[in-house]
Amino acid sequence: MVKQLPLTYDSAQRPPLFVDELVQLLRYRDLVYLMIGNILKNRYKRSMLGIFWMLLNPLLQTIVLAVAFGAMFKSALPHYPVYLLSGLLAWSFMTQTTQYAMGVMATGSGLLKRIYIPRATYVVAVVGNGLVNFLVSILPLALIVWFLDHPVSASWLLLPVCILILAVFTLGLALLLSTASVFFNDSIDIYQILVQAGFFLTPIMYPPSVLPEALKGWMILNPFFLLIQLFRTPIYNNTIPDVSLICGGATLAAVTLLVGWTVFTRQADHLAYRL
C-alpha cells in the first residue's frame, strides 16, 4: 500500500510577482488570442459595415480634418493628408487603446472574481486589439499615399520597428493607467481631459514650426510627440529617423513597460478585491 503524502504549498517558492505574472500570461496566451478576437467581434457585430469601419474611419477622419485645416497648412505641408493621417493613426492607437484599457478591468470584474486568470490578460488583449486596428488602418494611409503620388522609399522598411516601439510604450502606459483606474476612479475622467488637451497641443494636424517658442522646448517632454515623429518620419519625410530619435523612443518604451509591469504586478493580487 502506497502511503499518500500530504499536499503542501510553500508560498516562499513562488517566483517574484514580476516574473510569475509573465509566466502565467504565457501559459494563458491562447486566452489572450481569444479575447482579442472577441473584442473585435463585439465591437462591430451590430454594424452593417462591420470590420470595414477599421478602414473607413481613418479615411473619413482624414477627409474632414483635411478639408477643415488643409488650406491653412497647404504651403508648409505638401500632401497634407499623408502628414495628417500618419500622425493621427499613431495618436489614436496610443490614446484610444490606453483609454479602453482603463475601463477593461471593471468590464471583466465578474470573471476575475469567479476564476483565476492572469490579471494582465485583459490589458494585453486590449493592446493586441488596438495593434490589429492600427495595422489595418495603415491600408487607408497607403491608399492616400498612392492617390496623392506621395514618394515611397526604403525608409518604409523601418516601420515594423517603429510600430513595435509604439506598441511596447502603449502596453506599459496601459498597465499603469489600468492600475490607477481601479484604485482611483477619477483617473479615467482626468485622463480623458488630458487626451483632449494633448490632441491640440501635440503637432498632429499642424507642423511643429507653428508652435510658440515657449512651447517648442516643452515638446521634448511630450512622449506622444516623440513617438508620432518616429512613426511619421519614414512615411512623410521618406527618411530614416535619426538614431537619437530611434534610441530615445526605444528607451522611453522600455522604461514605460518596465515601470508599468512592475506597478501592475505588485497590485495584481489586490485588483479583484478592489473591483
Tab-separated table of C-alpha atoms in Angstrom:
chain	number	residue	atom	x	y	z
A	1	MET	CA	0.000	0.000	0.000
A	2	VAL	CA	1.468	3.336	-1.075
A	3	LYS	CA	1.458	5.981	1.578
A	4	GLN	CA	-0.032	9.247	0.307
A	5	LEU	CA	1.976	12.296	1.249
A	6	PRO	CA	0.051	15.458	2.179
A	7	LEU	CA	-0.006	18.139	-0.458
A	8	THR	CA	1.574	21.344	0.740
A	9	TYR	CA	2.224	24.688	-0.856
A	10	ASP	CA	5.178	26.778	0.114
A	11	SER	CA	4.436	30.389	-0.797
A	12	ALA	CA	8.120	31.158	-0.456
A	13	GLN	CA	8.725	29.090	-3.583
A	14	ARG	CA	6.520	31.361	-5.669
A	15	PRO	CA	8.559	33.327	-8.200
A	16	PRO	CA	8.690	37.105	-7.827
A	17	LEU	CA	5.409	38.741	-8.872
A	18	PHE	CA	7.187	40.427	-11.779
A	19	VAL	CA	8.160	37.006	-13.165
A	20	ASP	CA	5.140	34.992	-12.033
A	21	GLU	CA	2.622	37.168	-13.886
A	22	LEU	CA	4.653	36.858	-17.095
A	23	VAL	CA	4.881	33.069	-16.747
A	24	GLN	CA	1.137	32.813	-16.155
A	25	LEU	CA	0.412	35.143	-19.062
A	26	LEU	CA	2.442	32.962	-21.421
A	27	ARG	CA	0.596	29.930	-20.085
A	28	TYR	CA	-2.743	31.601	-20.890
A	29	ARG	CA	-1.685	33.026	-24.258
A	30	ASP	CA	-4.469	31.148	-26.095
A	31	LEU	CA	-6.975	33.005	-23.930
A	32	VAL	CA	-5.343	36.302	-24.903
A	33	TYR	CA	-5.776	35.485	-28.608
A	34	LEU	CA	-9.399	34.504	-27.979
A	35	MET	CA	-10.103	37.746	-26.128
A	36	ILE	CA	-8.565	39.825	-28.923
A	37	GLY	CA	-10.914	38.147	-31.401
A	38	ASN	CA	-13.908	38.641	-29.106
A	39	ILE	CA	-13.176	42.341	-28.678
A	40	LEU	CA	-13.105	42.773	-32.457
A	41	LYS	CA	-16.334	40.802	-32.925
A	42	ASN	CA	-18.222	42.584	-30.148
A	43	ARG	CA	-17.147	45.992	-31.381
A	44	TYR	CA	-18.535	45.546	-34.899
A	45	LYS	CA	-21.165	42.800	-34.563
A	46	ARG	CA	-24.157	45.199	-34.783
A	47	SER	CA	-22.671	47.320	-37.540
A	48	MET	CA	-23.767	46.930	-41.150
A	49	LEU	CA	-20.240	47.545	-42.411
A	50	GLY	CA	-18.602	45.509	-39.648
A	51	ILE	CA	-14.816	45.486	-39.623
A	52	PHE	CA	-14.752	47.695	-42.738
A	53	TRP	CA	-15.089	50.575	-40.285
A	54	MET	CA	-11.431	49.989	-39.442
A	55	LEU	CA	-10.712	51.125	-42.999
A	56	LEU	CA	-13.397	53.781	-43.345
A	57	ASN	CA	-12.927	55.542	-40.016
A	58	PRO	CA	-9.380	56.848	-40.652
A	59	LEU	CA	-10.326	57.811	-44.212
A	60	LEU	CA	-13.366	59.810	-43.086
A	61	GLN	CA	-11.420	61.478	-40.274
A	62	THR	CA	-8.703	62.486	-42.708
A	63	ILE	CA	-11.184	63.914	-45.205
A	64	VAL	CA	-12.951	66.018	-42.560
A	65	LEU	CA	-9.758	67.362	-40.977
A	66	ALA	CA	-8.046	67.898	-44.334
A	67	VAL	CA	-10.990	69.984	-45.550
A	68	ALA	CA	-11.004	71.971	-42.305
A	69	PHE	CA	-7.259	72.587	-41.962
A	70	GLY	CA	-5.702	71.652	-45.308
A	71	ALA	CA	-5.825	75.150	-46.791
A	72	MET	CA	-4.187	76.580	-43.676
A	73	PHE	CA	-1.118	74.319	-43.853
A	74	LYS	CA	-1.011	73.517	-47.570
A	75	SER	CA	2.120	75.557	-48.260
A	76	ALA	CA	4.021	74.319	-45.206
A	77	LEU	CA	2.929	70.691	-45.578
A	78	PRO	CA	2.644	69.367	-49.148
A	79	HIS	CA	0.473	66.249	-49.361
A	80	TYR	CA	-1.166	67.324	-46.124
A	81	PRO	CA	-3.472	64.244	-45.827
A	82	VAL	CA	-0.401	61.977	-45.613
A	83	TYR	CA	1.077	64.120	-42.841
A	84	LEU	CA	-2.248	64.271	-41.039
A	85	LEU	CA	-3.182	60.599	-41.181
A	86	SER	CA	0.283	59.309	-40.282
A	87	GLY	CA	0.170	61.370	-37.096
A	88	LEU	CA	-3.481	60.640	-36.418
A	89	LEU	CA	-3.018	56.865	-36.630
A	90	ALA	CA	-0.160	56.841	-34.132
A	91	TRP	CA	-2.002	59.185	-31.763
A	92	SER	CA	-5.264	57.215	-31.932
A	93	PHE	CA	-3.515	53.901	-31.329
A	94	MET	CA	-1.786	55.124	-28.185
A	95	THR	CA	-4.618	57.160	-26.663
A	96	GLN	CA	-7.678	55.087	-27.587
A	97	THR	CA	-6.010	51.853	-26.518
A	98	THR	CA	-4.953	53.244	-23.148
A	99	GLN	CA	-8.390	54.768	-22.562
A	100	TYR	CA	-10.043	51.437	-23.289
A	101	ALA	CA	-7.576	49.651	-21.000
A	102	MET	CA	-8.589	51.880	-18.105
A	103	GLY	CA	-12.128	50.513	-18.234
A	104	VAL	CA	-11.343	46.922	-19.097
A	105	MET	CA	-10.679	45.794	-15.520
A	106	ALA	CA	-14.148	46.866	-14.425
A	107	THR	CA	-15.648	45.192	-17.503
A	108	GLY	CA	-14.052	41.859	-16.605
A	109	SER	CA	-14.524	42.137	-12.857
A	110	GLY	CA	-17.064	39.308	-12.706
A	111	LEU	CA	-14.723	36.837	-14.369
A	112	LEU	CA	-11.799	37.947	-12.224
A	113	LYS	CA	-13.772	37.164	-9.079
A	114	ARG	CA	-15.049	33.778	-10.266
A	115	ILE	CA	-11.960	32.100	-11.701
A	116	TYR	CA	-8.228	32.654	-11.780
A	117	ILE	CA	-6.694	34.154	-14.876
A	118	PRO	CA	-3.629	36.386	-15.057
A	119	ARG	CA	-4.766	39.936	-14.317
A	120	ALA	CA	-2.674	41.280	-17.170
A	121	THR	CA	-4.682	39.199	-19.664
A	122	TYR	CA	-7.270	41.932	-20.112
A	123	VAL	CA	-4.781	44.729	-20.693
A	124	VAL	CA	-2.628	42.702	-23.086
A	125	ALA	CA	-5.743	41.699	-25.055
A	126	VAL	CA	-6.844	45.331	-25.336
A	127	VAL	CA	-3.427	46.410	-26.596
A	128	GLY	CA	-3.404	43.466	-29.010
A	129	ASN	CA	-6.787	44.545	-30.350
A	130	GLY	CA	-5.557	48.116	-30.711
A	131	LEU	CA	-2.499	46.893	-32.576
A	132	VAL	CA	-4.677	44.950	-35.032
A	133	ASN	CA	-6.738	48.090	-35.673
A	134	PHE	CA	-3.558	50.110	-36.087
A	135	LEU	CA	-2.086	47.717	-38.652
A	136	VAL	CA	-5.324	47.555	-40.644
A	137	SER	CA	-5.582	51.360	-40.597
A	138	ILE	CA	-2.241	51.612	-42.388
A	139	LEU	CA	-4.016	50.350	-45.530
A	140	PRO	CA	-6.042	53.588	-45.939
A	141	LEU	CA	-2.816	55.507	-45.359
A	142	ALA	CA	-1.132	53.556	-48.150
A	143	LEU	CA	-4.143	54.285	-50.374
A	144	ILE	CA	-3.838	58.034	-49.755
A	145	VAL	CA	-0.088	57.867	-50.401
A	146	TRP	CA	-0.804	56.188	-53.745
A	147	PHE	CA	-3.651	58.563	-54.651
A	148	LEU	CA	-1.558	61.689	-53.976
A	149	ASP	CA	1.506	60.153	-55.631
A	150	HIS	CA	3.479	60.720	-52.460
A	151	PRO	CA	7.023	59.314	-52.729
A	152	VAL	CA	7.742	55.933	-51.161
A	153	SER	CA	11.269	54.924	-50.234
A	154	ALA	CA	13.142	52.151	-48.455
A	155	SER	CA	12.591	54.031	-45.192
A	156	TRP	CA	9.180	52.323	-45.015
A	157	LEU	CA	11.026	49.099	-44.197
A	158	LEU	CA	11.744	50.578	-40.774
A	159	LEU	CA	8.021	50.855	-39.972
A	160	PRO	CA	7.820	47.458	-38.173
A	161	VAL	CA	10.477	48.674	-35.730
A	162	CYS	CA	8.628	51.957	-35.188
A	163	ILE	CA	5.310	50.145	-34.664
A	164	LEU	CA	6.924	47.756	-32.184
A	165	ILE	CA	8.262	50.687	-30.158
A	166	LEU	CA	4.805	52.304	-30.137
A	167	ALA	CA	3.194	49.021	-29.058
A	168	VAL	CA	5.662	48.494	-26.195
A	169	PHE	CA	5.097	52.048	-24.936
A	170	THR	CA	1.321	51.684	-25.217
A	171	LEU	CA	1.345	48.412	-23.273
A	172	GLY	CA	3.409	49.933	-20.475
A	173	LEU	CA	1.187	53.015	-20.256
A	174	ALA	CA	-1.965	50.858	-20.407
A	175	LEU	CA	-0.733	48.771	-17.471
A	176	LEU	CA	-0.043	51.904	-15.433
A	177	LEU	CA	-3.350	53.585	-16.235
A	178	SER	CA	-5.471	50.457	-15.782
A	179	THR	CA	-3.978	50.025	-12.310
A	180	ALA	CA	-4.700	53.665	-11.499
A	181	SER	CA	-8.299	53.351	-12.730
A	182	VAL	CA	-9.004	50.526	-10.261
A	183	PHE	CA	-7.710	52.436	-7.236
A	184	PHE	CA	-8.640	55.984	-8.324
A	185	ASN	CA	-11.941	56.212	-10.201
A	186	ASP	CA	-11.408	59.860	-11.117
A	187	SER	CA	-8.296	58.963	-13.104
A	188	ILE	CA	-10.443	57.934	-16.096
A	189	ASP	CA	-12.064	61.377	-16.397
A	190	ILE	CA	-8.777	63.166	-15.727
A	191	TYR	CA	-7.024	61.187	-18.451
A	192	GLN	CA	-9.803	61.912	-20.957
A	193	ILE	CA	-9.357	65.643	-20.370
A	194	LEU	CA	-5.585	65.326	-20.764
A	195	VAL	CA	-6.042	63.415	-24.035
A	196	GLN	CA	-8.370	66.094	-25.402
A	197	ALA	CA	-5.912	68.831	-24.491
A	198	GLY	CA	-2.969	66.804	-25.775
A	199	PHE	CA	-4.571	66.382	-29.184
A	200	PHE	CA	-4.387	70.133	-29.804
A	201	LEU	CA	-1.052	70.668	-28.050
A	202	THR	CA	0.697	67.898	-29.999
A	203	PRO	CA	1.674	68.590	-33.644
A	204	ILE	CA	-0.725	66.128	-35.267
A	205	MET	CA	-2.705	68.449	-37.537
A	206	TYR	CA	-0.057	71.144	-37.824
A	207	PRO	CA	3.752	71.349	-38.178
A	208	PRO	CA	5.847	71.905	-35.044
A	209	SER	CA	7.081	75.178	-36.550
A	210	VAL	CA	3.761	76.935	-35.813
A	211	LEU	CA	4.142	76.416	-32.070
A	212	PRO	CA	5.199	79.414	-29.976
A	213	GLU	CA	8.839	79.334	-28.953
A	214	ALA	CA	7.824	78.838	-25.335
A	215	LEU	CA	6.049	75.584	-26.213
A	216	LYS	CA	8.630	74.175	-28.620
A	217	GLY	CA	11.047	73.483	-25.802
A	218	TRP	CA	8.392	71.546	-23.906
A	219	MET	CA	7.757	69.173	-26.803
A	220	ILE	CA	10.761	67.115	-25.761
A	221	LEU	CA	8.795	66.237	-22.606
A	222	ASN	CA	5.785	65.082	-24.638
A	223	PRO	CA	6.251	61.314	-25.181
A	224	PHE	CA	3.424	61.208	-27.709
A	225	PHE	CA	5.140	63.796	-29.896
A	226	LEU	CA	8.383	61.813	-29.854
A	227	LEU	CA	6.660	58.569	-30.881
A	228	ILE	CA	4.459	60.231	-33.503
A	229	GLN	CA	7.573	61.717	-35.098
A	230	LEU	CA	9.202	58.295	-35.022
A	231	PHE	CA	6.294	56.760	-36.937
A	232	ARG	CA	5.675	59.700	-39.263
A	233	THR	CA	9.253	60.346	-40.435
A	234	PRO	CA	9.682	57.219	-42.636
A	235	ILE	CA	6.253	57.785	-44.198
A	236	TYR	CA	6.012	61.519	-44.762
A	237	ASN	CA	9.654	62.580	-44.943
A	238	ASN	CA	10.821	59.353	-46.620
A	239	THR	CA	13.907	59.317	-44.443
A	240	ILE	CA	15.147	57.040	-41.709
A	241	PRO	CA	14.611	58.702	-38.304
A	242	ASP	CA	17.688	59.994	-36.534
A	243	VAL	CA	19.480	57.488	-34.354
A	244	SER	CA	18.750	59.742	-31.378
A	245	LEU	CA	15.026	59.604	-32.167
A	246	ILE	CA	15.031	55.815	-32.503
A	247	CYS	CA	17.092	55.299	-29.347
A	248	GLY	CA	15.017	57.840	-27.446
A	249	GLY	CA	11.767	56.182	-28.491
A	250	ALA	CA	13.047	52.695	-27.688
A	251	THR	CA	14.339	53.796	-24.275
A	252	LEU	CA	11.076	55.563	-23.470
A	253	ALA	CA	9.066	52.481	-24.465
A	254	ALA	CA	11.254	50.069	-22.492
A	255	VAL	CA	11.222	52.199	-19.332
A	256	THR	CA	7.446	52.714	-19.555
A	257	LEU	CA	6.848	48.977	-19.936
A	258	LEU	CA	9.214	48.154	-17.069
A	259	VAL	CA	7.537	50.640	-14.728
A	260	GLY	CA	4.033	49.686	-15.865
A	261	TRP	CA	4.641	45.953	-15.499
A	262	THR	CA	6.253	46.402	-12.066
A	263	VAL	CA	3.404	48.546	-10.714
A	264	PHE	CA	0.710	46.317	-12.200
A	265	THR	CA	2.152	43.026	-10.963
A	266	ARG	CA	2.669	44.378	-7.450
A	267	GLN	CA	-1.038	45.222	-7.294
A	268	ALA	CA	-2.308	42.225	-9.296
A	269	ASP	CA	-3.356	40.185	-6.249
A	270	HIS	CA	-5.416	43.111	-4.920
A	271	LEU	CA	-7.234	44.031	-8.134
A	272	ALA	CA	-10.078	41.506	-7.777
A	273	TYR	CA	-10.850	42.819	-4.286
A	274	ARG	CA	-10.956	46.448	-5.402
A	275	LEU	CA	-13.303	45.903	-8.344
